[in-house]
Coordinates of C-alpha atoms in Angstrom, one line a residue:
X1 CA 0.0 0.0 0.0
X2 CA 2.7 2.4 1.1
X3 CA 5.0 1.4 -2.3
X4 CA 1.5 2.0 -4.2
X5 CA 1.2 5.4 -2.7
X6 CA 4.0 6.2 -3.5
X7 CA 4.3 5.5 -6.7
X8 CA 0.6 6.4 -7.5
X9 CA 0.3 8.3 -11.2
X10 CA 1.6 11.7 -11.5
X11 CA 2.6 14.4 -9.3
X12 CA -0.7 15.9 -7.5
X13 CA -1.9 19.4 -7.1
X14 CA 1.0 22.0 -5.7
X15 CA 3.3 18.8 -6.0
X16 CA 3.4 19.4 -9.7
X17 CA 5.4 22.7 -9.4
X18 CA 7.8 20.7 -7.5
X19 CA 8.3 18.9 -10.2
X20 CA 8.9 21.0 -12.7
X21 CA 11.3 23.5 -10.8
X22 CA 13.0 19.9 -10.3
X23 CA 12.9 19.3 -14.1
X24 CA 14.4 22.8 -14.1
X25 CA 17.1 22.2 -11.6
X26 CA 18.5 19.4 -13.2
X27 CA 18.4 21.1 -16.8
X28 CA 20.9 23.7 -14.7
X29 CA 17.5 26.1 -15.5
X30 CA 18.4 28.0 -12.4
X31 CA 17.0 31.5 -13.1
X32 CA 13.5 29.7 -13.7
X33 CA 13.4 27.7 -11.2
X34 CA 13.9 30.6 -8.3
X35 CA 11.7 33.1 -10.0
X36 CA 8.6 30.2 -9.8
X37 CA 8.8 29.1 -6.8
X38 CA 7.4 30.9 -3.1
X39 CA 9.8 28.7 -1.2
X40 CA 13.5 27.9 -1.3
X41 CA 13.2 24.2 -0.8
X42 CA 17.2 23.6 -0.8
X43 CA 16.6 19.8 -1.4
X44 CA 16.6 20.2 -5.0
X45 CA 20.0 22.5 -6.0
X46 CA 21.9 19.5 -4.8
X47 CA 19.8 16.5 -7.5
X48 CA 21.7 18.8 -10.2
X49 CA 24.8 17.7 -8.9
X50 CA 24.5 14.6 -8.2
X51 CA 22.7 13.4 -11.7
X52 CA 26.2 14.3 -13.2
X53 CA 27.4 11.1 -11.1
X54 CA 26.2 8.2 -13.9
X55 CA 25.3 5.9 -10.8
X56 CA 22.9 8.7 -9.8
X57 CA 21.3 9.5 -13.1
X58 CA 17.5 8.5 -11.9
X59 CA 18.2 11.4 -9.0
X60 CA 15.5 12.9 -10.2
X61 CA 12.6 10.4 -10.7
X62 CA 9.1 10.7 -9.0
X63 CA 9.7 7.5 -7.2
X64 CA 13.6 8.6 -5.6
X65 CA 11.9 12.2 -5.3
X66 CA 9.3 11.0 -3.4
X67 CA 11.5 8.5 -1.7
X68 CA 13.7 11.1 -0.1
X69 CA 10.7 12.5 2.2
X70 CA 10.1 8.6 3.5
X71 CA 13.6 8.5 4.2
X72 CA 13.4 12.3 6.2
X73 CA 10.1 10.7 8.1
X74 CA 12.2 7.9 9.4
X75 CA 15.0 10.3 10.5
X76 CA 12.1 12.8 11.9
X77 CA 10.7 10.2 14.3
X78 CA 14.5 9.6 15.6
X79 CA 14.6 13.4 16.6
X80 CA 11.0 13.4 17.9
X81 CA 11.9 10.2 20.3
X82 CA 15.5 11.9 21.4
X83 CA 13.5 15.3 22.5
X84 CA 10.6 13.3 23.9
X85 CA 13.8 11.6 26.6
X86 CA 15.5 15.0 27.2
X87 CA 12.0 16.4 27.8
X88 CA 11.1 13.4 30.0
X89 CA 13.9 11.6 31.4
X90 CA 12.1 9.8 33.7
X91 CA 9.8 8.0 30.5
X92 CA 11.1 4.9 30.5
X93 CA 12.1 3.6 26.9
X94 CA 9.2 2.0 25.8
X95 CA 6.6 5.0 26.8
X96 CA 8.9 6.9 24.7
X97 CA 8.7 4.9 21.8
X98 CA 5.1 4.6 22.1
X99 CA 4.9 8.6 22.1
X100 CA 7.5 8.8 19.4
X101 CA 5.6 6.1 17.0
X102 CA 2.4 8.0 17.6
X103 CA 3.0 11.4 16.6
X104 CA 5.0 10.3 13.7
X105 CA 1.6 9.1 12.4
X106 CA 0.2 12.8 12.8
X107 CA -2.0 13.0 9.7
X108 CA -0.5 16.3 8.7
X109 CA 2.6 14.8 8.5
X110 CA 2.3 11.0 7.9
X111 CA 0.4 11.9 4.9
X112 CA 3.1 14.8 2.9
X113 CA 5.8 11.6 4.0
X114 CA 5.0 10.0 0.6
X115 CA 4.6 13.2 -1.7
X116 CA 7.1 15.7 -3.0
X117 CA 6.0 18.5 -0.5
X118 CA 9.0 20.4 2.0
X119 CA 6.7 19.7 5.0
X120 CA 8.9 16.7 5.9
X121 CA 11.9 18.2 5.4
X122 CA 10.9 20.9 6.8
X123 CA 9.6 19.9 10.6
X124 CA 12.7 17.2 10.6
X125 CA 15.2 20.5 10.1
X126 CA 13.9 22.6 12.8
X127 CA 13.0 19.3 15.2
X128 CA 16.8 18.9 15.1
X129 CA 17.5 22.6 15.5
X130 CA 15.5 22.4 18.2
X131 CA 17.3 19.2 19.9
X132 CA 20.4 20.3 19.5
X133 CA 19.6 23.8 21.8
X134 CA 18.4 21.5 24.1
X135 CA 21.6 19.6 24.1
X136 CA 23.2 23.1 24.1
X137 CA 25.4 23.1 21.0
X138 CA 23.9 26.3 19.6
X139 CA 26.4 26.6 16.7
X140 CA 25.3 23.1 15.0
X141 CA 21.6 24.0 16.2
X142 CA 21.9 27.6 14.2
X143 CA 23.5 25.8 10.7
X144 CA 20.2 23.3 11.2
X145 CA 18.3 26.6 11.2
X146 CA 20.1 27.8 8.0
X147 CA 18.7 24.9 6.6
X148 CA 15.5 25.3 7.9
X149 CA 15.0 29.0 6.4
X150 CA 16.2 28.0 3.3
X151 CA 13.5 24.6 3.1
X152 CA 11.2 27.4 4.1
X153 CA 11.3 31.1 4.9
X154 CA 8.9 31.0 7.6
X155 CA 11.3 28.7 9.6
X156 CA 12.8 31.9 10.2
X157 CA 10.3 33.0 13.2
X158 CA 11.3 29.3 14.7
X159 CA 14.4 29.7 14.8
X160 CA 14.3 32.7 16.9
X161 CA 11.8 30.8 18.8
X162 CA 14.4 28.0 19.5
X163 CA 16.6 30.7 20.2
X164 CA 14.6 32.1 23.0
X165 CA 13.9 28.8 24.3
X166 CA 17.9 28.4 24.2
X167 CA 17.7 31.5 26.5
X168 CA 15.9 30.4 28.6
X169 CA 16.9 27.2 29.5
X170 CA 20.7 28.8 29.6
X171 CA 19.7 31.1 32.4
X172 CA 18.0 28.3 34.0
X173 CA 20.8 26.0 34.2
X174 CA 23.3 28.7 35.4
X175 CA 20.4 29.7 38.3
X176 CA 20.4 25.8 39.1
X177 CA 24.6 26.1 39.1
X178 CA 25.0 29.1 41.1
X179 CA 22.2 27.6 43.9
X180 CA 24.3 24.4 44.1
X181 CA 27.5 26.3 45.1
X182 CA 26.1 29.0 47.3
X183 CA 24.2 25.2 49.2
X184 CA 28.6 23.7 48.8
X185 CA 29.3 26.8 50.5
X186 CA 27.0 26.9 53.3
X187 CA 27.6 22.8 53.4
X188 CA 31.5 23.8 54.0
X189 CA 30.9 26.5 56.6
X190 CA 29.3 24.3 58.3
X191 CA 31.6 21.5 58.7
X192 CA 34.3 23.9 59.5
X193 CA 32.0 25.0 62.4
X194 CA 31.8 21.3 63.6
X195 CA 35.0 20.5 63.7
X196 CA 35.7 23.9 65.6
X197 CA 32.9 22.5 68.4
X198 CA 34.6 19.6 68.7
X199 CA 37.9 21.2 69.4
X200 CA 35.9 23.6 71.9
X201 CA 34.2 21.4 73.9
X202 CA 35.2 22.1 77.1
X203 CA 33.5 26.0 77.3
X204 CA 31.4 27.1 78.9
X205 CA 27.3 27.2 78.2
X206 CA 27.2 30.6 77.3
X207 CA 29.9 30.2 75.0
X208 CA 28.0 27.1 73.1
X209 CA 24.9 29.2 72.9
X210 CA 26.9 31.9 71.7
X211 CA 28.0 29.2 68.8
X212 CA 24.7 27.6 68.1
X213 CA 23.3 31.9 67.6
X214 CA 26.1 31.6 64.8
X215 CA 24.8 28.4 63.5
X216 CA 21.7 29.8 62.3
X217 CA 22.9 32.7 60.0
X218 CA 24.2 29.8 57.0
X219 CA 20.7 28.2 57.4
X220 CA 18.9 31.3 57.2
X221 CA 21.2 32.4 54.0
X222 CA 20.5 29.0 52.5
X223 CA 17.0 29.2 53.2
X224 CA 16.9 32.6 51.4
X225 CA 19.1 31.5 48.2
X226 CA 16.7 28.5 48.1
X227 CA 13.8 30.5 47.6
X228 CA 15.3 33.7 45.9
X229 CA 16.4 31.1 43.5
X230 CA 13.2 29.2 42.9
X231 CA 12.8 30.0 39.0
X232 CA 10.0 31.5 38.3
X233 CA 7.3 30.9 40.9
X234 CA 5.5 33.9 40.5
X235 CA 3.3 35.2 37.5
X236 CA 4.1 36.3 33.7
X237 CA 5.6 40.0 34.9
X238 CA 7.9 38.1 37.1
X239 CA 9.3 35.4 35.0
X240 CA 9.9 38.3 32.5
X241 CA 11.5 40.6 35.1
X242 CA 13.7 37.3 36.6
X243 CA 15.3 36.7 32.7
X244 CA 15.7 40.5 32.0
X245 CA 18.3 40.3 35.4
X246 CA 19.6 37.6 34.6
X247 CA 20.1 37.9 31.0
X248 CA 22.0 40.8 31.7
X249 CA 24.1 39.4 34.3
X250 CA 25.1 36.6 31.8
X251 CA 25.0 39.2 28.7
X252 CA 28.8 38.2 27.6
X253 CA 27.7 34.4 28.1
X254 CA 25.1 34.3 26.3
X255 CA 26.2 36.9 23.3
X256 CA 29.1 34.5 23.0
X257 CA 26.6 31.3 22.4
X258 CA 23.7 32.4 20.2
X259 CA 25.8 34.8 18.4
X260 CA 25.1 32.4 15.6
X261 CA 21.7 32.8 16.0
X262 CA 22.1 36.2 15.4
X263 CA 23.8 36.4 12.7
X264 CA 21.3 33.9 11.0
X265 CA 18.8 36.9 11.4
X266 CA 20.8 39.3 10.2
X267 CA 21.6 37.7 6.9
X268 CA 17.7 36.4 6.5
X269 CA 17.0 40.3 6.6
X270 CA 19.2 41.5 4.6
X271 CA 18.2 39.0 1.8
X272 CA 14.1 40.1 2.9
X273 CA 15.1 44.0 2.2
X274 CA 16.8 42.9 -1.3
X275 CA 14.1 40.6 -2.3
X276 CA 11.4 43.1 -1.3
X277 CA 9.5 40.1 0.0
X278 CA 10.0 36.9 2.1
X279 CA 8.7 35.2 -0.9
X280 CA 10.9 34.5 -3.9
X281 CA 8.3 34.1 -6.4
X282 CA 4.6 34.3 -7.1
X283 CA 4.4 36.7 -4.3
X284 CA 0.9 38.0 -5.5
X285 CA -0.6 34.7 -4.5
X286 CA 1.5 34.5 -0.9
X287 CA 0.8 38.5 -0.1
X288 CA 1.5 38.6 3.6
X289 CA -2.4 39.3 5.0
X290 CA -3.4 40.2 8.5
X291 CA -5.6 36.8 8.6
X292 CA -6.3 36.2 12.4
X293 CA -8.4 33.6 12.0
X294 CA -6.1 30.9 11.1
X295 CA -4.9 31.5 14.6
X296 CA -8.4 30.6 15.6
X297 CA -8.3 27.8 12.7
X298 CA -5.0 26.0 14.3
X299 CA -6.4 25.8 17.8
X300 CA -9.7 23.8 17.0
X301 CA -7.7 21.8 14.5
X302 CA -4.5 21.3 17.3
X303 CA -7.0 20.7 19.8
X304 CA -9.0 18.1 18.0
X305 CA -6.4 16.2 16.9
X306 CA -5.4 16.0 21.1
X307 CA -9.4 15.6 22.0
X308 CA -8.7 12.6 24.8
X309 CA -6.3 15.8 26.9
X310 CA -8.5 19.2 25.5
X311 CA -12.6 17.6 25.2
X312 CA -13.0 15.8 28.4
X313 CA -15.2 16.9 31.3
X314 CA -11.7 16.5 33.1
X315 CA -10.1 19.4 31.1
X316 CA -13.7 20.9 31.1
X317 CA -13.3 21.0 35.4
X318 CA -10.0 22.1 35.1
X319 CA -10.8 25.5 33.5
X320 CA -13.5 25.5 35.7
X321 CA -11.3 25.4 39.1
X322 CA -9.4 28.1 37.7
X323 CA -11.9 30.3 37.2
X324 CA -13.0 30.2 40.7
X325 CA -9.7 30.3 42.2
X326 CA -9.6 34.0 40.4
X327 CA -13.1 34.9 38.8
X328 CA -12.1 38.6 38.4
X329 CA -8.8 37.6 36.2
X330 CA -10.2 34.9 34.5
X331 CA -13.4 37.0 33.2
X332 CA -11.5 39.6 31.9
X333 CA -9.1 36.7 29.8
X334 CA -11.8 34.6 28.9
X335 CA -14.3 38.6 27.8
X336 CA -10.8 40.1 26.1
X337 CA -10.5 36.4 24.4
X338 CA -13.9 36.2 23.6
X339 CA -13.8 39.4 21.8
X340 CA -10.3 39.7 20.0
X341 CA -12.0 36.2 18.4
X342 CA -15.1 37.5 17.5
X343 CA -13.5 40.7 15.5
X344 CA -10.6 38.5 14.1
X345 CA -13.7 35.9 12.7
X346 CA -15.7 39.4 11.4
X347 CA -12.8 41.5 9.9
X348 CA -10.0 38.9 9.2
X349 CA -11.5 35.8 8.0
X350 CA -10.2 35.1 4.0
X351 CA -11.1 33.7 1.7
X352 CA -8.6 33.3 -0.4
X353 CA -9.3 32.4 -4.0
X354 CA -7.3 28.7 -3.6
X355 CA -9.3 27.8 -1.1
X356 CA -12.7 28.3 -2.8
X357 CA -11.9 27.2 -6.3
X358 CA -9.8 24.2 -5.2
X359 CA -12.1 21.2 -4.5
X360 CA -9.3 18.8 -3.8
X361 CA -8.6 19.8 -0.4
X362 CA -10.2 19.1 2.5
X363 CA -10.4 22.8 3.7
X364 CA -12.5 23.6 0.6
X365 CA -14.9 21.2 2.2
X366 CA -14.3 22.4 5.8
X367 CA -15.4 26.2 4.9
X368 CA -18.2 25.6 2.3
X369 CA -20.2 22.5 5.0
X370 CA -19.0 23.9 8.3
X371 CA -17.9 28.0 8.0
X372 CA -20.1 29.0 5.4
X373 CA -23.0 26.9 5.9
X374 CA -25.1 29.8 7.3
X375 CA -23.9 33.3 8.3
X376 CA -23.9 32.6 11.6
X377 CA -21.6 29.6 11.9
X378 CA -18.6 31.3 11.6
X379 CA -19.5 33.3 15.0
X380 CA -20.8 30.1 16.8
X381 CA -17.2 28.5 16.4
X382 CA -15.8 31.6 18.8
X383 CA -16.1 30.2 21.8
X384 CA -14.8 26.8 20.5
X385 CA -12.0 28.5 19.3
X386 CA -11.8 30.4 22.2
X387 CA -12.0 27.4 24.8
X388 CA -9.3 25.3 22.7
X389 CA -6.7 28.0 23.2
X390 CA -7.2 28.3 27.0
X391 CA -6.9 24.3 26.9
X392 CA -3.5 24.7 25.0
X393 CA -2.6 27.0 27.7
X394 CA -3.8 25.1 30.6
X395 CA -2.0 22.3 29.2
X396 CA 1.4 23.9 28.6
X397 CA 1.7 25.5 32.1
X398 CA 1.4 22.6 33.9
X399 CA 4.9 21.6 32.8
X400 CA 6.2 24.9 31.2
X401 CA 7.3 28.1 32.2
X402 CA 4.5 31.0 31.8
X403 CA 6.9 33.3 29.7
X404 CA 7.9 29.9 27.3
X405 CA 4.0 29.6 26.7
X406 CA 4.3 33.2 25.9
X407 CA 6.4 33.1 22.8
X408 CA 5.4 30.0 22.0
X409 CA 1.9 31.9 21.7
X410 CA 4.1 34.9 19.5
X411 CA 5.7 32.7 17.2
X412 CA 2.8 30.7 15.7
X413 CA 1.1 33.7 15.8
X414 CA 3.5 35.3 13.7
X415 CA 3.9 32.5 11.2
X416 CA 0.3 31.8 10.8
X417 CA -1.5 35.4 10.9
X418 CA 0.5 36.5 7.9
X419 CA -1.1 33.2 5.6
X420 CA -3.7 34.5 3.7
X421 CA -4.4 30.6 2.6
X422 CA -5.8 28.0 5.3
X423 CA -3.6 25.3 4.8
X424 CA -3.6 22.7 7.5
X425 CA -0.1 21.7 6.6
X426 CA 1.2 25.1 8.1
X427 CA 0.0 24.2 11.4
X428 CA 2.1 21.1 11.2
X429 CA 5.3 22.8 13.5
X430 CA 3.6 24.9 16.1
X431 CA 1.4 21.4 16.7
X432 CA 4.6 19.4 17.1
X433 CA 6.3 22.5 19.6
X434 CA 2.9 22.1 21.4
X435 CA 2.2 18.4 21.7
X436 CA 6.2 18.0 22.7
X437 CA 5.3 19.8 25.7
X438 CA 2.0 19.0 26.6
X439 CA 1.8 17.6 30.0
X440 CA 0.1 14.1 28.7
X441 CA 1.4 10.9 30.9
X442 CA -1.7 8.9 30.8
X443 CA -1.0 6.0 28.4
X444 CA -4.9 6.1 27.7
X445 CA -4.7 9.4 26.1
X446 CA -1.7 8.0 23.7
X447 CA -3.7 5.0 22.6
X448 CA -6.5 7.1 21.7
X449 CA -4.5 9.4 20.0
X450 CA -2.5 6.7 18.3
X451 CA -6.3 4.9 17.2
X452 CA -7.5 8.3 16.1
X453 CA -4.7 9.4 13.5
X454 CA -4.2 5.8 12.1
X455 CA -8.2 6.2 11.4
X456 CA -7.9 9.4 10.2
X457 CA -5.1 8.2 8.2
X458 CA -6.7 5.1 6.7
X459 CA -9.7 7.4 5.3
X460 CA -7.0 10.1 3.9
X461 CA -4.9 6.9 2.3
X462 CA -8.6 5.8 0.5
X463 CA -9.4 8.8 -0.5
X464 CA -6.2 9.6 -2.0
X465 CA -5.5 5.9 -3.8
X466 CA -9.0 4.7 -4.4
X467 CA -11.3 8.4 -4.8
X468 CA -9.9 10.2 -7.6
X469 CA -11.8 12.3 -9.9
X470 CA -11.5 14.5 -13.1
X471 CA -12.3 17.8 -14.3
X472 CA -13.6 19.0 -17.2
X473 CA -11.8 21.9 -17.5
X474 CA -8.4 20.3 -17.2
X475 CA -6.7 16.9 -18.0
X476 CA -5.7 14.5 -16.1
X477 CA -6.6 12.8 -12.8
X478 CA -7.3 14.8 -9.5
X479 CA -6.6 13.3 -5.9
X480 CA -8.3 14.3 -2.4
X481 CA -5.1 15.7 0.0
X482 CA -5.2 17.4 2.8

């Protein structure tokens, strides 16, 4: 079935212009093929090179083109298990793998793994950029994010979100550090201070209570390092004011490590101010537009596709319980929520002409049956939308700093606001950043997950191999993809 998919006919939908930049490429055509493409996809400059190698001169066949994605999904669910036991070192091996297994059938991924699209490639390049902060070799992290911007431009806003997460765990570990040798200090006063008892041990009372008043100024200082030092046990404002200081105390430190980073950005906007755009070409069709509502879009869709953690009466009394532990704050989130959604579903809901002339996705489907089925539909979704980003928050708390959550929250914003086209494959990479982290340890949840997307999967794969239709318009078959 998988060898049939992935040999299946011609090259579907926006997988044809893959193909023929690819034609391009390997006919050294290189002016055409950047001025027709919106992204840089770097996987195909190199087929050129190596279909001058006689052993390699199928390089660029649909099957081997094709191929090459299977082959990044295999390495993909390597770097999801490796940040799922950083994340959780305390999962033993086989819950991991379980996890791993599971979200490497994630329907928005599982599915691109057999077609020539740079989704693969694309969530496998900043996954390892991503594992290799954790592992805190930010120069080999930043070249993965090279990589990343040039499979796609958009990577660009995760890179600096790996890079703030790089922050924040840096400041965090030197925190941890400088606790543990304030507590060697106090550990070593201390022992000094016993073995001059011992050697005092004929003086008087007075004398010893004089000694044990002494005693207690280390414990006190310890007991105030231990809690000055408690990261980020307060609020937002806090956690923000905590790695302001400290990011400043460590300025050299950390200038010295993600200088890389930096210079990433630097060359990524100076190529933006020469292109004129952050798309190479057909920029009228990928015209940056303030489209809020995908934000709304990816939370029901992220949520969904997590249901057994986000719609459950357990996740239902947990919103609940923290409303009443602060009804005043939580009105005013849950009212500003309410109402930023509402105006972002009235004013900045496109439609952009791909999505309503193209009936072989499933969006087209989504927004004729279920958006625009009446003119009210669109405004009863709000609180759903509403409700499945307070889930993702309540989720991501539990095991994440508030101020992580934060720019998590600013960097899909910024990479899916500006998409004028719903495309559930662009939600692909914030979903993975969020699922990573969720706080889900009940092996219930997993299987359910894990029964849902091979389900979801199966109907996509029938669809696809065993539903295809024609047009009248235009020759040739036409496949359901997502």
């Amino acid at each position: 079935m998988v060898k049939e998919l992935i040999e299946v006919g011609l090259p579907g939908e926006a997988e044809i212009d893959f193909f023929l930049i690819k034609v391009d490429v390997c006919n050294l055509k290189f002016c055409r093929y950047f001025l027709s493409i919106a992204y840089v996809a770097s996987l195909f400059p190199g087929m050129h090179f190596l279909q001058r190698l006689s052993s390699f001169s199928n390089i660029c066949s649909t099957l081997v083109l094709r191929t090459t994605n299977a082959l990044l999904a295999v390495i993909c669910s390597i770097l999801i298990y490796e940040i799922i036991t950083h994340l959780k070192p305390s999962l033993d091996d086989k819950k991991s793998t379980l996890q791993a297994v599971i979200l490497s059938l994630y329907p928005l991924h599982w599915f691109f793994t057999f077609l020539y699209y740079t989704d693969v490639a694309s969530l496998t390049a900043v996954l390892a950029m991503y594992l290799l902060v954790l592992k805190r070799k930010y120069m080999f992290s930043s070249l993965f994010g090279v990589l990343s911007v040039l499979i796609r431009q958009t990577n660009i806003i995760w890179m600096l979100f790996v890079a703030c997460v790089g922050v924040l765990e840096f400041t965090k570990i030197h925190q941890i550090n400088n606790v543990r040798v304030d507590e060697s200090r106090v550990s070593e006063r201390k022992g000094a201070q016993s073995a001059h008892s011992e050697g005092v041990s004929n003086v008087s009372n007075l004398r010893k209570r004089r000694f044990s008043t002494n005693m207690d100024v280390p414990n006190n200082f310890t007991s105030q390092t231990t809690v000055s030092s408690t990261p980020y046990a307060s609020g937002l404002l806090d956690e923000i004011q905590v790695i302001i200081l400290k990011s400043w105390h460590l300025k050299w430190e950390l200038l010295t490590s993600f200088s890389p980073f930096f210079m990433v950005f630097v060359a990524f906007a100076t190529f933006v101010c020469w292109n004129g755009s952050i798309v190479l070409g057909a920029k009228d069709a990928h015209a940056v537009s303030p489209h809020f509502a995908q934000l709304l879009y990816y939370s029901l869709v992220s949520a969904v596709f997590t249901f057994p953690v986000h719609f459950t009466l357990g996740q239902a009394a947990v919103l609940l319980r923290s409303f009443r532990q602060n009804r005043l704050l939580t009105f005013f989130q849950w009212f500003m929520a309410l109402t930023a959604a509402f105006l972002s579903v009235h004013f900045f809901s496109i439609a952009h002409p791909y999505l309503i002339a193209d009936n072989r996705h499933y969006p087209f489907y989504l927004w004729r049956k279920i958006i625009r089925y009446h003119w009210s539909t669109k405004y009863l979704l709000v609180p759903l939308y509403t409700y499945s980003w307070f889930s993702i928050f309540s989720s991501l708390v539990k095991s994440q700093q508030k101020i992580w959550t934060l720019a998590y929250f600013l960097a899909s914003a910024a990479t899916l606001i500006p998409a004028p086209l719903i495309e559930f494959r662009y939600y692909t990479i914030p979903f993975f950043f969020f699922i990573l982290h969720s706080n889900i340890n009940n092996s219930k949840s997993w299987l359910l997950l894990g029964i849902l997307y091979l389900a979801v999967n199966c109907f996509t794969l029938f669809m696809f191999l065993f539903r295809p239709f024609f047009w009248d318009h235009e020759a040739g078959i036409q496949r359901f993809i997502w």
